[in-house]
Coordinates of C-alpha atoms in Angstrom, one line a residue:
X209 CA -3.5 10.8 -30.2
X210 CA -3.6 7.4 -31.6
X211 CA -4.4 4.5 -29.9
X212 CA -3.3 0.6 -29.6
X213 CA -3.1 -0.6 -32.9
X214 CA -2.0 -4.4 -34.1
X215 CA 1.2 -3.4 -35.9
X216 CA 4.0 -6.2 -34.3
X217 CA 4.4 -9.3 -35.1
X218 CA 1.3 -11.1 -33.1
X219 CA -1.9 -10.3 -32.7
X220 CA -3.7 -9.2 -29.8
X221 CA -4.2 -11.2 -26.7
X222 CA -4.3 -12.0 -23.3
X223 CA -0.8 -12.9 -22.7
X224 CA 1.0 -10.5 -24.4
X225 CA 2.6 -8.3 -21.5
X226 CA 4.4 -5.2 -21.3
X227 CA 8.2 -4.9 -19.8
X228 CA 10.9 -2.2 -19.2
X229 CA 14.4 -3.4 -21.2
X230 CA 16.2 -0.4 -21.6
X231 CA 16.2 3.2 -19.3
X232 CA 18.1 6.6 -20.5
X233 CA 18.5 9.7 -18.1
X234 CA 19.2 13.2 -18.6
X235 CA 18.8 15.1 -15.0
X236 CA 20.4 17.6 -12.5
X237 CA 22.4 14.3 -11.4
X238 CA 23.7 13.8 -14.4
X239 CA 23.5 12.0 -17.7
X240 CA 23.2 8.3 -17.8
X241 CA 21.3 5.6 -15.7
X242 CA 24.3 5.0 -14.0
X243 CA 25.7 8.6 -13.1
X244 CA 21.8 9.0 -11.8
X245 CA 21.7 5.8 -9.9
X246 CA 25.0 6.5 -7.9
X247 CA 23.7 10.0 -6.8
X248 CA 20.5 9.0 -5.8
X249 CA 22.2 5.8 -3.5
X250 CA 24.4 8.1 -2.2
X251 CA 21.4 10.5 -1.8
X252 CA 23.3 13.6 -3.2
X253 CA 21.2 16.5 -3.6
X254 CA 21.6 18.5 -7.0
X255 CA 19.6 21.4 -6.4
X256 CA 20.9 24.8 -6.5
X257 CA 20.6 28.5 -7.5
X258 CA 18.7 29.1 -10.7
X259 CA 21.4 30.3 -13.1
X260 CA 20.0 30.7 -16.5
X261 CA 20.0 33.6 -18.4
X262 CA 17.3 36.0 -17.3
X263 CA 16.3 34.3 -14.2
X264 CA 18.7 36.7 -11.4
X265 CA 15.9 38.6 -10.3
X266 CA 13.0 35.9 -10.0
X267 CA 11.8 35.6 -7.0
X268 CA 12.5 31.5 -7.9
X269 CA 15.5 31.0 -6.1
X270 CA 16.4 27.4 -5.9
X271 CA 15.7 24.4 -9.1
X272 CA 17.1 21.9 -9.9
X273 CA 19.3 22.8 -12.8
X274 CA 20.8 19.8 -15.5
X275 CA 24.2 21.2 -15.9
X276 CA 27.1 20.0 -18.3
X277 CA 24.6 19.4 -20.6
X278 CA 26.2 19.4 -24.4
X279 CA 23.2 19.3 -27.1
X280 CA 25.5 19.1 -30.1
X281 CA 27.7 16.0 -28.9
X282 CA 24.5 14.0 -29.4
X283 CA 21.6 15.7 -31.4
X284 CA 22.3 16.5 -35.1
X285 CA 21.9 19.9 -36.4
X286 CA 18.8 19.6 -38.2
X287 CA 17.2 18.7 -35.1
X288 CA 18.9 21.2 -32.5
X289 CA 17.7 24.3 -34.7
X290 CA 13.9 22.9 -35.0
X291 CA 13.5 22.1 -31.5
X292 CA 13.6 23.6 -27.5
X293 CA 15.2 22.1 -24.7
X294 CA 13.1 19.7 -23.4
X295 CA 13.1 18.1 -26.8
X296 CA 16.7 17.9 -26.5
X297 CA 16.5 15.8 -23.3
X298 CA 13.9 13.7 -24.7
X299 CA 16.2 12.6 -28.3
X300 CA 19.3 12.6 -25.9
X301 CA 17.3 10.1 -23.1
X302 CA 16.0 8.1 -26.0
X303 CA 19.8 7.4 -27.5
X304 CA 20.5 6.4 -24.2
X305 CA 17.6 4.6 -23.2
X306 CA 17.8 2.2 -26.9
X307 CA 21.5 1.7 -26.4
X308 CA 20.6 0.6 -22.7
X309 CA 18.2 -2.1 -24.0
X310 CA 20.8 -3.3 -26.9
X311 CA 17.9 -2.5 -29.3
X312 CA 19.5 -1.0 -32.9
X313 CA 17.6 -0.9 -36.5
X314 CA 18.3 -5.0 -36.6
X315 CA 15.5 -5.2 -34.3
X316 CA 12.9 -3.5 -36.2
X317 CA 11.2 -5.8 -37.8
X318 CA 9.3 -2.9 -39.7
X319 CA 9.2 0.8 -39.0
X320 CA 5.6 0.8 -37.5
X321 CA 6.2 -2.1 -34.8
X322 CA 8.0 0.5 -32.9
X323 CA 5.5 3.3 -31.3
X324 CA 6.3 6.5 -29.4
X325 CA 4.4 8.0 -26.1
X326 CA 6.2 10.8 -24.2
X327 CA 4.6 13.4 -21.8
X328 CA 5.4 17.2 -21.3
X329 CA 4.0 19.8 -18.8
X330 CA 6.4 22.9 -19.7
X331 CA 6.7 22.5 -23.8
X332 CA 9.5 24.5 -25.2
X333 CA 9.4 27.4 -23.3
X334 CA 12.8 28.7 -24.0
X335 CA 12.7 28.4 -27.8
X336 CA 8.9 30.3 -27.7
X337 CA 10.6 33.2 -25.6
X338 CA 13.4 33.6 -27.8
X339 CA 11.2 33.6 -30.9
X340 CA 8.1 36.3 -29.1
X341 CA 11.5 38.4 -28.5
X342 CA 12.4 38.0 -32.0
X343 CA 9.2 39.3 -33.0
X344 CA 8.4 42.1 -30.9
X345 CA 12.0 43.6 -30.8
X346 CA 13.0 43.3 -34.9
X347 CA 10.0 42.0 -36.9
X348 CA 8.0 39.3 -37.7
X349 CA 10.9 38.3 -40.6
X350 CA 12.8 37.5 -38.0
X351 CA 11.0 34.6 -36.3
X352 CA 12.4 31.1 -37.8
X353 CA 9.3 28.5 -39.0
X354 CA 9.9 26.0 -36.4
X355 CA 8.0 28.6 -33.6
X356 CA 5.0 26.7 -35.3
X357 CA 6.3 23.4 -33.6
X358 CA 9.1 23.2 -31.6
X359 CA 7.2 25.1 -28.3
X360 CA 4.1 22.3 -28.6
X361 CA 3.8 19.6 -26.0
X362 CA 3.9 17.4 -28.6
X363 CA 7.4 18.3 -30.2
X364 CA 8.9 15.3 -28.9
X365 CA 7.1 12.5 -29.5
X366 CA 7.0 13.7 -32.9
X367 CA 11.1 14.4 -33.1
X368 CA 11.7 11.4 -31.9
X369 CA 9.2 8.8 -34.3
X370 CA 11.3 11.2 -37.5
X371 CA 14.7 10.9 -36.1
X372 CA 14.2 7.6 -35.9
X373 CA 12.2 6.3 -38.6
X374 CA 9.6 4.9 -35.4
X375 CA 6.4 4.8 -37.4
X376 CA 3.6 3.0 -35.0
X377 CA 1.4 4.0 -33.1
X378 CA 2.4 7.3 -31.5
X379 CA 1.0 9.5 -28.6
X380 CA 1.3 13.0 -26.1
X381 CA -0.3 12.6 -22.8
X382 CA -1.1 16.1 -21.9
X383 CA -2.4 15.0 -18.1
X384 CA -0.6 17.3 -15.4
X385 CA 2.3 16.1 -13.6
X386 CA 0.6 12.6 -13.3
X387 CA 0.8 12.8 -16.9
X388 CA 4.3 11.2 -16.8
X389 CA 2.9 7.8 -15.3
X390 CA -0.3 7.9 -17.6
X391 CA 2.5 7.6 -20.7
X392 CA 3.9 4.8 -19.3
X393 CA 0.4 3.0 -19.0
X394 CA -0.5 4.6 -22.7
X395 CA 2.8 2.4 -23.8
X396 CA 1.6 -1.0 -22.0
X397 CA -1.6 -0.8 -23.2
X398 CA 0.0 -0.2 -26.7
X399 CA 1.8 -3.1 -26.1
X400 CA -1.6 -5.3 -25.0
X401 CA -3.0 -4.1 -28.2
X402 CA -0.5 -5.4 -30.6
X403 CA 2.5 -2.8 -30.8
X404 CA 5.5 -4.7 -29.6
X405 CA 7.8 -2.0 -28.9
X406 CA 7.2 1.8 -27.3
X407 CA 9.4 4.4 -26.5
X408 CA 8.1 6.2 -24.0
X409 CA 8.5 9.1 -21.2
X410 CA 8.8 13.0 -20.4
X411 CA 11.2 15.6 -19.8
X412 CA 10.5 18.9 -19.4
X413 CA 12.8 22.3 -19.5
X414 CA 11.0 25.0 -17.3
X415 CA 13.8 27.2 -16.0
X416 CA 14.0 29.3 -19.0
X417 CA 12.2 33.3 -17.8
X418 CA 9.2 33.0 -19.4
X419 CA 8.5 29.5 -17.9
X420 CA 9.2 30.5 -14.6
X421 CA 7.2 33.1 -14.9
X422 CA 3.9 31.1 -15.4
X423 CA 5.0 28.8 -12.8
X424 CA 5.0 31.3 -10.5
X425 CA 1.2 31.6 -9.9
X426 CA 1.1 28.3 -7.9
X427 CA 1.3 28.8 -4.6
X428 CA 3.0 25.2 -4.2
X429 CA 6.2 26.8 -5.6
X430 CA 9.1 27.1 -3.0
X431 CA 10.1 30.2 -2.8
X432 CA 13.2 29.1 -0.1
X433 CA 16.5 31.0 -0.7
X434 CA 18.5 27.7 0.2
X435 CA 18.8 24.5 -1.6
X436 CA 18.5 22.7 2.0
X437 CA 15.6 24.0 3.3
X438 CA 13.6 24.1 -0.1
X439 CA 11.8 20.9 -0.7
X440 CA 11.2 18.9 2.3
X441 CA 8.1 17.0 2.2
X442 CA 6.7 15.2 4.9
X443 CA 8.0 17.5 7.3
X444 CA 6.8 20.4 9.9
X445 CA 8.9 22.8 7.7
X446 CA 7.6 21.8 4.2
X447 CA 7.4 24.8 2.1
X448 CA 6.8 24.2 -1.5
X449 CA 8.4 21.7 -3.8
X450 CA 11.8 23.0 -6.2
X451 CA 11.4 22.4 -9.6
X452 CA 13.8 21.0 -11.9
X453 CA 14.6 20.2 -15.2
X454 CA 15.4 16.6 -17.3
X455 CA 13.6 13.4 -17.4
X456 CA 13.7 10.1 -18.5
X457 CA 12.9 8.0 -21.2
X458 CA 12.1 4.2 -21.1
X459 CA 12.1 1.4 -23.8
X460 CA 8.8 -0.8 -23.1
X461 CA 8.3 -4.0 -25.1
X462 CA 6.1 -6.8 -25.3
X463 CA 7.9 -9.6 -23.0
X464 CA 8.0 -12.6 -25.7
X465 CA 9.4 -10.3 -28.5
X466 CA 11.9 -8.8 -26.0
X467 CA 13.2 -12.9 -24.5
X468 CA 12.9 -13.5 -28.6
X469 CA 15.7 -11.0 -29.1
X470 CA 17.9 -11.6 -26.3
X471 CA 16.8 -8.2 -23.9
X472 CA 17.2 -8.3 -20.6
X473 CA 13.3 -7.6 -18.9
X474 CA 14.1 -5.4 -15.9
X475 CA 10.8 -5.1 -15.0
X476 CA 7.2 -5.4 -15.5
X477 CA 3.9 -2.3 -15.6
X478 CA 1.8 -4.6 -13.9
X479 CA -0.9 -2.3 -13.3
X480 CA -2.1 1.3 -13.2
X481 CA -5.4 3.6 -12.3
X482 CA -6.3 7.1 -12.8
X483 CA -8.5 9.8 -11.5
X484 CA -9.1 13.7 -10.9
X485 CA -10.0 15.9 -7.8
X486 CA -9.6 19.2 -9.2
X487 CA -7.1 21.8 -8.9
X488 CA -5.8 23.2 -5.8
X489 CA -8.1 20.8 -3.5
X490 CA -5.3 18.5 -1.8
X491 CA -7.7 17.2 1.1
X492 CA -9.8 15.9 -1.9
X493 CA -6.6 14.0 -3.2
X494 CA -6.8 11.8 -0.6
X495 CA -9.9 9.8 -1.9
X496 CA -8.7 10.4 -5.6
X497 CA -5.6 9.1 -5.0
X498 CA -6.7 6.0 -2.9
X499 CA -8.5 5.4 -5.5
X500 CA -5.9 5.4 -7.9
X501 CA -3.9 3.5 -6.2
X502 CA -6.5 0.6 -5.2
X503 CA -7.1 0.8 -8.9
X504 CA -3.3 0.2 -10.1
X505 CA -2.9 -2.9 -7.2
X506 CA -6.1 -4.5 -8.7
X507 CA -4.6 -4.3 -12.4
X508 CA -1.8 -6.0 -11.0
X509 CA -3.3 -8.6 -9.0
X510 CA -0.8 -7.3 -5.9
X511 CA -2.2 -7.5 -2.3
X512 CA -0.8 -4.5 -0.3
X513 CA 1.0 -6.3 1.9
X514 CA 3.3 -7.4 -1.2
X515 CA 3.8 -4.0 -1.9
X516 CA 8.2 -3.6 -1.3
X517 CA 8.6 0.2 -1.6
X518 CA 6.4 3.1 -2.2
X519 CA 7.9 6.4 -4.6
X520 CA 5.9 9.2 -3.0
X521 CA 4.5 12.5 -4.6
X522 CA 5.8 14.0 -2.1
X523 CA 4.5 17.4 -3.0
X524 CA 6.2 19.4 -0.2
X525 CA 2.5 21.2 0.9
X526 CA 1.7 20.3 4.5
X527 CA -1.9 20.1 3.9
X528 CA -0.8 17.9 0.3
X529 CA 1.6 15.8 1.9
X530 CA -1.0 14.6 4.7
X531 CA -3.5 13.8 1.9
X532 CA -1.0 11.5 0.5
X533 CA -0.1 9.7 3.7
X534 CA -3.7 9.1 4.3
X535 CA -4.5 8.1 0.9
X536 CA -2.1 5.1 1.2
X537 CA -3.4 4.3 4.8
X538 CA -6.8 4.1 3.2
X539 CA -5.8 1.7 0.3
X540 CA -2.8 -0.4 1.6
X541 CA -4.3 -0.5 5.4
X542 CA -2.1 -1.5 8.3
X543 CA 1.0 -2.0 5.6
X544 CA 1.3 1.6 4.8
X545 CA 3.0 2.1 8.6
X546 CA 5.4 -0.1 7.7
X547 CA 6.3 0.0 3.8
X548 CA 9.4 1.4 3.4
X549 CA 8.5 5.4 1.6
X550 CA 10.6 7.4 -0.3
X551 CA 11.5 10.3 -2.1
X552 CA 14.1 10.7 -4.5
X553 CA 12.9 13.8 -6.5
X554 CA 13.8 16.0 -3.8
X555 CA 17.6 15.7 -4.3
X556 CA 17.2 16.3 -8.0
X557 CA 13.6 18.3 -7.7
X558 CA 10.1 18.1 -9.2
X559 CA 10.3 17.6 -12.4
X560 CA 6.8 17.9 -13.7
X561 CA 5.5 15.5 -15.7
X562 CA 9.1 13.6 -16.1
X563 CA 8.7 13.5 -12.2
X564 CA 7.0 10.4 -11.9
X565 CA 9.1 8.8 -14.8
X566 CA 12.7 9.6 -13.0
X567 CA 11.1 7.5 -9.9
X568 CA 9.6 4.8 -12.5
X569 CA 13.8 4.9 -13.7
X570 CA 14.9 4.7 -9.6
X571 CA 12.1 1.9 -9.3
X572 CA 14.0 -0.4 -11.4
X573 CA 17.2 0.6 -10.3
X574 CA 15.9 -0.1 -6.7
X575 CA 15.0 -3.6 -7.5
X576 CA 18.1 -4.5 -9.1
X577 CA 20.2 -3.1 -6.4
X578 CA 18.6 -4.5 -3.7
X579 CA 18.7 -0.6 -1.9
X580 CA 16.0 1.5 -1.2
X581 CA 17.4 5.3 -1.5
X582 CA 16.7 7.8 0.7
X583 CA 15.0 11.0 0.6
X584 CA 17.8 13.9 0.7
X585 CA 16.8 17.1 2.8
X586 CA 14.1 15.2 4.9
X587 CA 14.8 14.2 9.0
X588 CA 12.1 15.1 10.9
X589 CA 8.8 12.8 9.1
X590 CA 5.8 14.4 11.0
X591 CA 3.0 11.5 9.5
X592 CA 2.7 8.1 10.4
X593 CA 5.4 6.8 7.4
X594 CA 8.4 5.0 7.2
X595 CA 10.0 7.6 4.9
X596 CA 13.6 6.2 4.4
X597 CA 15.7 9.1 5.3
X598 CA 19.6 9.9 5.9
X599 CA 20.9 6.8 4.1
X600 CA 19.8 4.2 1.7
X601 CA 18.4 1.2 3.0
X602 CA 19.5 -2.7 2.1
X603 CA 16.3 -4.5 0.8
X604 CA 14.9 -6.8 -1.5
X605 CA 12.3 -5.1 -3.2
X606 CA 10.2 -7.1 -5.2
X607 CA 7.0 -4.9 -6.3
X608 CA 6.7 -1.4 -6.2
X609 CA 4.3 1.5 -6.1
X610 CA 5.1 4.6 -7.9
X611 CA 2.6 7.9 -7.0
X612 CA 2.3 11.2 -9.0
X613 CA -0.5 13.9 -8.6
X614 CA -0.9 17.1 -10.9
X615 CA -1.2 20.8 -9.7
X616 CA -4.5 20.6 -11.8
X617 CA -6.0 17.7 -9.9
X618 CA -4.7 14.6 -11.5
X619 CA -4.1 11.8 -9.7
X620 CA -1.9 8.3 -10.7
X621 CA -0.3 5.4 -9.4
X622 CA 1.5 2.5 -11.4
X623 CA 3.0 -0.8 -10.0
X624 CA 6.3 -2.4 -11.3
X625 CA 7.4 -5.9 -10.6
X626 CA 11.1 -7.0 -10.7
X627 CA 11.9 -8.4 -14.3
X628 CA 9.5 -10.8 -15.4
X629 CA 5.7 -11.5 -13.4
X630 CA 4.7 -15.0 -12.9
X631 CA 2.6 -16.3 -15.0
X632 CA 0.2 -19.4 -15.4
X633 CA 1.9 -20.6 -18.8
X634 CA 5.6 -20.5 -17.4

């Protein structure tokens, strides 16, 4: 994985900053900022019975599913028969996201100011499956040459620099389900360093068979028969968290370049932290995630109290989801009891490592609509929280905190501020 290099068109220093101009979303809400923004105000729920081929006798009953979804009416065939699902969210979310921020080939100044930094969880499990089948049931002729490639948590970042022509620096986070966030901070520092524009993001695709059936050895999984009753963090009943499918991708670029061209900034990464507690031990979170989080505000130069809106984990383990709620007592003080808290992801479910990134995508969308939404499924909070719940809630949010943790242990927080931060020299 390559790091910050100085390959736009200034040199590195202290000024340069990075900012969100553009924002593309494939997920079970649909495709498009906007189709996703109007079902997460309305707080829709799009979770549902798993069913994908092979799946009807898992004992993974409820995902959430991205449905409607048409490969071929944007991804050219050379690149559908090289690469899995997830990849085709990720080239689909990155047409979407460039179009968003009005940035086409006139922009590129040359092919290696323009980096790439996505995150996957999953990989292509779909395509691998199809390909192992190939193999055992006819012959090892019969397995095509992109198995080599196309299954590899890399596949995307990769597919979308050649698609492209995106030739800077280029990165895979491979970090858990914080790994989503971690991009995003890979893509400002890239910025910092010299790199004036970086796609970045995740999406994952783990409802094909084989992928479920590694996902279900964690314990975390819901195993709920209902789509109502099977992520609800927060609450006395949490059982598990639903996973889903889809992600997000996000065009990040260096705030002068992006006012030089005439982008709109939507919003700032101000700051972001980092750390690990080990698989499994959710108590342990707590401090890592404080941590994190006291790590991200610091970055930023944000006091807690300026803090607008927090974008849980919200893992949906009782034990999990009391860590959390004490992790941001410990690092935002008296404030957590009354930051507005919410929960998007468990309308749509978790999607891995493009978990985080769909909230980083509602963040923005939160701040420009003046709305906090709510978190669908959830009633009865049981932790000392303001969890936004029923329907979404006027506001004016200004800064806010955006929380992912890994199965594996990661931990990560980032901080957005509403288009452009202050700055000494303005």
């Amino acid at each position: 994985m390559s790091g910050p290099q100085r390959t736009g068109r200034r040199g590195k220093d202290e000024n340069r900053r990075a900012v969100v101009t553009g924002l593309g979303v494939v997920s079970p809400h649909g495709v498009g900022a906007e189709v996703f923004w109007k079902a997460v105000a309305d707080g829709t729920s799009s979770l549902g019975p798993v069913t994908r081929d092979g799946c009807e006798h898992m004992p993974l009953r409820v995902a959430g599913e991205v449905r409607g979804f048409d490969a071929t009416e944007t991804v050219e065939d050379r690149y559908l028969v090289q690469t899995d699902r997830f990849t085709h969210f990720a080239l689909a979310a990155t047409d979407l996201a460039l179009t968003d921020a009005r940035f086409g080939r006139a922009d590129v100044e040359s092919p290696y100011s323009v980096g790439v930094v996505t995150a996957a969880g999953s990989g292509g499990g779909e395509f691998g499956q199809r390909e192992l089948q190939n193999l055992w049931g006819q012959g090892s002729r019969y397995v095509g040459p992109y198995q080599s490639i196309a299954w590899f948590y890399a596949a995307s970042t990769g597919q979308i620099s050649i698609r492209n022509d995106f030739k800077g620096p280029c990165g895979v986070v491979a970090a858990d389900e914080a790994g989503g966030l971690d991009a995003l901070a890979h893509a400002a520092l890239t910025v910092r360093g010299g790199t004036d524009t970086v796609v970045c993001g995740a999406t994952e695709a783990p409802l094909a068979p084989y992928s479920i059936v590694c996902q279900l050895g964690y314990p975390e999984l819901s195993r709920a028969t209902q789509p109502d009753l099977a992520y609800r963090p927060f609450t006395a009943a949490a059982c598990g968290y639903a996973p889903a499918e889809g992600g997000a991708v996000l065009v990040v670029e260096e705030e002068r370049a992006a006012r030089e061209r005439g982008a709109e900034v939507r919003a700032t990464v101000a700051g972001h932290a980092a750390t690990f507690t080990g698989p499994a031990r959710w108590a342990q979170s707590r401090a890592g995630l404080a941590r994190a989080i006291e790590g991200a505000l610091a970055e930023a130069g944000c006091r807690p109290e300026e803090v607008d809106v927090v974008f849980a984990d919200a893992l949906g383990v009782p034990e999990a989801d009391r860590a959390e709620a004490l992790a941001l007592a410990d690092a935002l003080g008296p404030h957590a009891r009354r930051v507005p808290v919410t929960a998007p992801k468990t309308g749509t479910g978790r999607a891995y490592c493009a978990a985080p990134v769909l909230d980083v995508a509602t963040a923005v969308l939160a701040m420009e609509h003046g709305l906090i939404p709510p978190t669908p499924h959830v009633l009865d909070v049981c932790h000392d929280l303001d969890v936004v719940v029923g329907r979404a809630r006027p506001a004016e949010p200004r800064t806010a905190l955006v929380l992912g943790r890994g199965l594996m242990g990661s931990n990560s927080a980032l901080v957005l501020r509403q288009g452009a931060a202050p700055s000494a020299d303005r």
